[in-house]
Amino acid sequence: MIAQTPQPPYYAVIFTSVRTNIDEGYGDMAVEMVELARQQEGFLGVESARNNVGITVSYWESVDAIKNWKANARHLFAQQQGRDKWYLNYKVRICRVEHDYTF
Amino acid sequence: MIAQTPQPPYYAVIFTSVRTNIDEGYGDMAVEMVELARQQEGFLGVESARNNVGITVSYWESVDAIKNWKANARHLFAQQQGRDKWYLNYKVRICRVEHDYTF
């Protein structure tokens, strides 16, 4: 559940969102997107939780891997569905992980 | 609930954790630590959610601000309590936020 990522540096995409009350298709698409992300070149792992706000952090080898995933055709469709139905608002932050430690 | 952060670059600390079943003092300390973090120089915001895994992302102006917060005496006590009682395991990732966008 805690992503097993390699030694830094690597990259993180922090996706923070607030949902609408529309569930139509959301759960299936969320599962599909995680499965699809795992198949992408450069994917390292993902962590996700939701209460009032949802936070999904995906980890990647490079900025190019993130750009390729953002431009994936099925993912583009999911992003548009998200803006049309599932999300009131969201913020995406692209980060370089410089240091990490574990307990 | 989505942190209102300034234009990048800035820094993020991604704290991903798995809890024990020990709740003793946890809720009060979690609230106290967020209140104390907000008072630190260079603090920009925080987002948090928990299901199977907990994800708390705090945002900071600089690496020095993060180091000062990590070394705060009351926070050091909370970190030790966390390892002794509340967390089975956790991972901390220090990141430079290079780009962001909002919907």
PDB file of N, CA, C and O in Angstrom, chain A residues 22-53:
ATOM      1  N   ILE A  22     -21.759  12.832  -8.140  1.00  0.00           N
ATOM      2  CA  ILE A  22     -22.076  11.954  -9.278  1.00  0.00           C
ATOM      3  C   ILE A  22     -21.106  10.773  -9.277  1.00  0.00           C
ATOM      4  O   ILE A  22     -19.898  10.952  -9.440  1.00  0.00           O
ATOM      5  N   ASP A  23     -21.647   9.560  -9.096  1.00  0.00           N
ATOM      6  CA  ASP A  23     -20.800   8.372  -9.046  1.00  0.00           C
ATOM      7  C   ASP A  23     -20.744   7.634 -10.374  1.00  0.00           C
ATOM      8  O   ASP A  23     -19.896   6.761 -10.559  1.00  0.00           O
ATOM      9  N   GLU A  24     -21.637   7.967 -11.275  1.00  0.00           N
ATOM     10  CA  GLU A  24     -21.808   7.239 -12.548  1.00  0.00           C
ATOM     11  C   GLU A  24     -20.480   6.941 -13.254  1.00  0.00           C
ATOM     12  O   GLU A  24     -19.838   7.850 -13.782  1.00  0.00           O
ATOM     13  N   GLY A  25     -20.101   5.672 -13.236  1.00  0.00           N
ATOM     14  CA  GLY A  25     -18.904   5.251 -13.962  1.00  0.00           C
ATOM     15  C   GLY A  25     -17.591   5.513 -13.250  1.00  0.00           C
ATOM     16  O   GLY A  25     -16.536   5.082 -13.719  1.00  0.00           O
ATOM     17  N   TYR A  26     -17.641   6.208 -12.114  1.00  0.00           N
ATOM     18  CA  TYR A  26     -16.403   6.660 -11.465  1.00  0.00           C
ATOM     19  C   TYR A  26     -15.531   5.508 -10.960  1.00  0.00           C
ATOM     20  O   TYR A  26     -14.329   5.451 -11.234  1.00  0.00           O
ATOM     21  N   GLY A  27     -16.148   4.596 -10.218  1.00  0.00           N
ATOM     22  CA  GLY A  27     -15.370   3.510  -9.613  1.00  0.00           C
ATOM     23  C   GLY A  27     -14.679   2.640 -10.651  1.00  0.00           C
ATOM     24  O   GLY A  27     -13.484   2.317 -10.520  1.00  0.00           O
ATOM     25  N   ASP A  28     -15.429   2.274 -11.698  1.00  0.00           N
ATOM     26  CA  ASP A  28     -14.843   1.449 -12.761  1.00  0.00           C
ATOM     27  C   ASP A  28     -13.690   2.171 -13.442  1.00  0.00           C
ATOM     28  O   ASP A  28     -12.645   1.574 -13.723  1.00  0.00           O
ATOM     29  N   MET A  29     -13.879   3.470 -13.720  1.00  0.00           N
ATOM     30  CA  MET A  29     -12.824   4.217 -14.407  1.00  0.00           C
ATOM     31  C   MET A  29     -11.599   4.369 -13.504  1.00  0.00           C
ATOM     32  O   MET A  29     -10.463   4.283 -13.987  1.00  0.00           O
ATOM     33  N   ALA A  30     -11.808   4.574 -12.212  1.00  0.00           N
ATOM     34  CA  ALA A  30     -10.677   4.708 -11.290  1.00  0.00           C
ATOM     35  C   ALA A  30      -9.827   3.432 -11.293  1.00  0.00           C
ATOM     36  O   ALA A  30      -8.594   3.489 -11.370  1.00  0.00           O
ATOM     37  N   VAL A  31     -10.497   2.290 -11.233  1.00  0.00           N
ATOM     38  CA  VAL A  31      -9.786   1.005 -11.274  1.00  0.00           C
ATOM     39  C   VAL A  31      -9.059   0.842 -12.606  1.00  0.00           C
ATOM     40  O   VAL A  31      -7.883   0.451 -12.654  1.00  0.00           O
ATOM     41  N   GLU A  32      -9.761   1.163 -13.698  1.00  0.00           N
ATOM     42  CA  GLU A  32      -9.165   1.018 -15.035  1.00  0.00           C
ATOM     43  C   GLU A  32      -7.921   1.891 -15.177  1.00  0.00           C
ATOM     44  O   GLU A  32      -6.908   1.464 -15.740  1.00  0.00           O
ATOM     45  N   MET A  33      -8.002   3.126 -14.658  1.00  0.00           N
ATOM     46  CA  MET A  33      -6.866   4.046 -14.815  1.00  0.00           C
ATOM     47  C   MET A  33      -5.636   3.575 -14.025  1.00  0.00           C
ATOM     48  O   MET A  33      -4.505   3.704 -14.496  1.00  0.00           O
ATOM     49  N   VAL A  34      -5.857   3.004 -12.845  1.00  0.00           N
ATOM     50  CA  VAL A  34      -4.710   2.474 -12.087  1.00  0.00           C
ATOM     51  C   VAL A  34      -4.093   1.298 -12.836  1.00  0.00           C
ATOM     52  O   VAL A  34      -2.859   1.205 -12.962  1.00  0.00           O
ATOM     53  N   GLU A  35      -4.939   0.415 -13.377  1.00  0.00           N
ATOM     54  CA  GLU A  35      -4.417  -0.734 -14.135  1.00  0.00           C
ATOM     55  C   GLU A  35      -3.645  -0.274 -15.363  1.00  0.00           C
ATOM     56  O   GLU A  35      -2.579  -0.818 -15.690  1.00  0.00           O
ATOM     57  N   LEU A  36      -4.181   0.737 -16.040  1.00  0.00           N
ATOM     58  CA  LEU A  36      -3.536   1.255 -17.251  1.00  0.00           C
ATOM     59  C   LEU A  36      -2.225   1.979 -16.908  1.00  0.00           C
ATOM     60  O   LEU A  36      -1.216   1.817 -17.612  1.00  0.00           O
ATOM     61  N   ALA A  37      -2.251   2.739 -15.827  1.00  0.00           N
ATOM     62  CA  ALA A  37      -1.031   3.442 -15.407  1.00  0.00           C
ATOM     63  C   ALA A  37       0.092   2.439 -15.138  1.00  0.00           C
ATOM     64  O   ALA A  37       1.246   2.657 -15.528  1.00  0.00           O
ATOM     65  N   ARG A  38      -0.250   1.337 -14.478  1.00  0.00           N
ATOM     66  CA  ARG A  38       0.764   0.315 -14.147  1.00  0.00           C
ATOM     67  C   ARG A  38       1.455  -0.245 -15.387  1.00  0.00           C
ATOM     68  O   ARG A  38       2.572  -0.744 -15.297  1.00  0.00           O
ATOM     69  N   GLN A  39       0.766  -0.186 -16.533  1.00  0.00           N
ATOM     70  CA  GLN A  39       1.334  -0.727 -17.775  1.00  0.00           C
ATOM     71  C   GLN A  39       2.216   0.286 -18.503  1.00  0.00           C
ATOM     72  O   GLN A  39       2.838  -0.053 -19.514  1.00  0.00           O
ATOM     73  N   GLN A  40       2.235   1.528 -18.036  1.00  0.00           N
ATOM     74  CA  GLN A  40       2.985   2.568 -18.749  1.00  0.00           C
ATOM     75  C   GLN A  40       4.480   2.441 -18.472  1.00  0.00           C
ATOM     76  O   GLN A  40       4.902   2.115 -17.353  1.00  0.00           O
ATOM     77  N   GLU A  41       5.259   2.739 -19.482  1.00  0.00           N
ATOM     78  CA  GLU A  41       6.718   2.817 -19.350  1.00  0.00           C
ATOM     79  C   GLU A  41       7.065   3.865 -18.291  1.00  0.00           C
ATOM     80  O   GLU A  41       6.544   4.986 -18.327  1.00  0.00           O
ATOM     81  N   GLY A  42       7.911   3.483 -17.345  1.00  0.00           N
ATOM     82  CA  GLY A  42       8.377   4.444 -16.349  1.00  0.00           C
ATOM     83  C   GLY A  42       7.502   4.575 -15.115  1.00  0.00           C
ATOM     84  O   GLY A  42       7.818   5.355 -14.221  1.00  0.00           O
ATOM     85  N   PHE A  43       6.412   3.798 -15.048  1.00  0.00           N
ATOM     86  CA  PHE A  43       5.549   3.831 -13.860  1.00  0.00           C
ATOM     87  C   PHE A  43       6.259   3.142 -12.692  1.00  0.00           C
ATOM     88  O   PHE A  43       6.804   2.048 -12.849  1.00  0.00           O
ATOM     89  N   LEU A  44       6.220   3.765 -11.506  1.00  0.00           N
ATOM     90  CA  LEU A  44       6.917   3.209 -10.343  1.00  0.00           C
ATOM     91  C   LEU A  44       5.973   2.778  -9.219  1.00  0.00           C
ATOM     92  O   LEU A  44       6.339   1.942  -8.398  1.00  0.00           O
ATOM     93  N   GLY A  45       4.777   3.360  -9.148  1.00  0.00           N
ATOM     94  CA  GLY A  45       3.870   3.010  -8.057  1.00  0.00           C
ATOM     95  C   GLY A  45       2.811   4.068  -7.875  1.00  0.00           C
ATOM     96  O   GLY A  45       2.875   5.148  -8.470  1.00  0.00           O
ATOM     97  N   VAL A  46       1.827   3.760  -7.020  1.00  0.00           N
ATOM     98  CA  VAL A  46       0.737   4.717  -6.768  1.00  0.00           C
ATOM     99  C   VAL A  46       0.200   4.514  -5.359  1.00  0.00           C
ATOM    100  O   VAL A  46       0.211   3.392  -4.835  1.00  0.00           O
ATOM    101  N   GLU A  47      -0.220   5.602  -4.747  1.00  0.00           N
ATOM    102  CA  GLU A  47      -0.851   5.582  -3.417  1.00  0.00           C
ATOM    103  C   GLU A  47      -2.095   6.458  -3.491  1.00  0.00           C
ATOM    104  O   GLU A  47      -2.073   7.504  -4.144  1.00  0.00           O
ATOM    105  N   SER A  48      -3.155   6.069  -2.789  1.00  0.00           N
ATOM    106  CA  SER A  48      -4.401   6.815  -2.912  1.00  0.00           C
ATOM    107  C   SER A  48      -5.224   6.714  -1.647  1.00  0.00           C
ATOM    108  O   SER A  48      -5.256   5.670  -0.995  1.00  0.00           O
ATOM    109  N   ALA A  49      -5.889   7.817  -1.286  1.00  0.00           N
ATOM    110  CA  ALA A  49      -6.821   7.840  -0.150  1.00  0.00           C
ATOM    111  C   ALA A  49      -7.816   8.959  -0.389  1.00  0.00           C
ATOM    112  O   ALA A  49      -7.516   9.942  -1.075  1.00  0.00           O
ATOM    113  N   ARG A  50      -9.019   8.800   0.176  1.00  0.00           N
ATOM    114  CA  ARG A  50     -10.025   9.855   0.032  1.00  0.00           C
ATOM    115  C   ARG A  50     -10.872   9.980   1.286  1.00  0.00           C
ATOM    116  O   ARG A  50     -11.371   8.984   1.794  1.00  0.00           O
ATOM    117  N   ASN A  51     -11.016  11.216   1.811  1.00  0.00           N
ATOM    118  CA  ASN A  51     -12.059  11.550   2.785  1.00  0.00           C
ATOM    119  C   ASN A  51     -12.768  12.775   2.207  1.00  0.00           C
ATOM    120  O   ASN A  51     -13.372  12.667   1.151  1.00  0.00           O
ATOM    121  N   ASN A  52     -12.662  13.918   2.850  1.00  0.00           N
ATOM    122  CA  ASN A  52     -13.238  15.133   2.262  1.00  0.00           C
ATOM    123  C   ASN A  52     -12.558  15.476   0.951  1.00  0.00           C
ATOM    124  O   ASN A  52     -13.172  15.965   0.011  1.00  0.00           O
ATOM    125  N   VAL A  53     -11.268  15.224   0.944  1.00  0.00           N
ATOM    126  CA  VAL A  53     -10.459  15.451  -0.243  1.00  0.00           C
ATOM    127  C   VAL A  53      -9.837  14.113  -0.644  1.00  0.00           C
ATOM    128  O   VAL A  53      -9.606  13.247   0.208  1.00  0.00           O
TER     129      VAL A  53
END
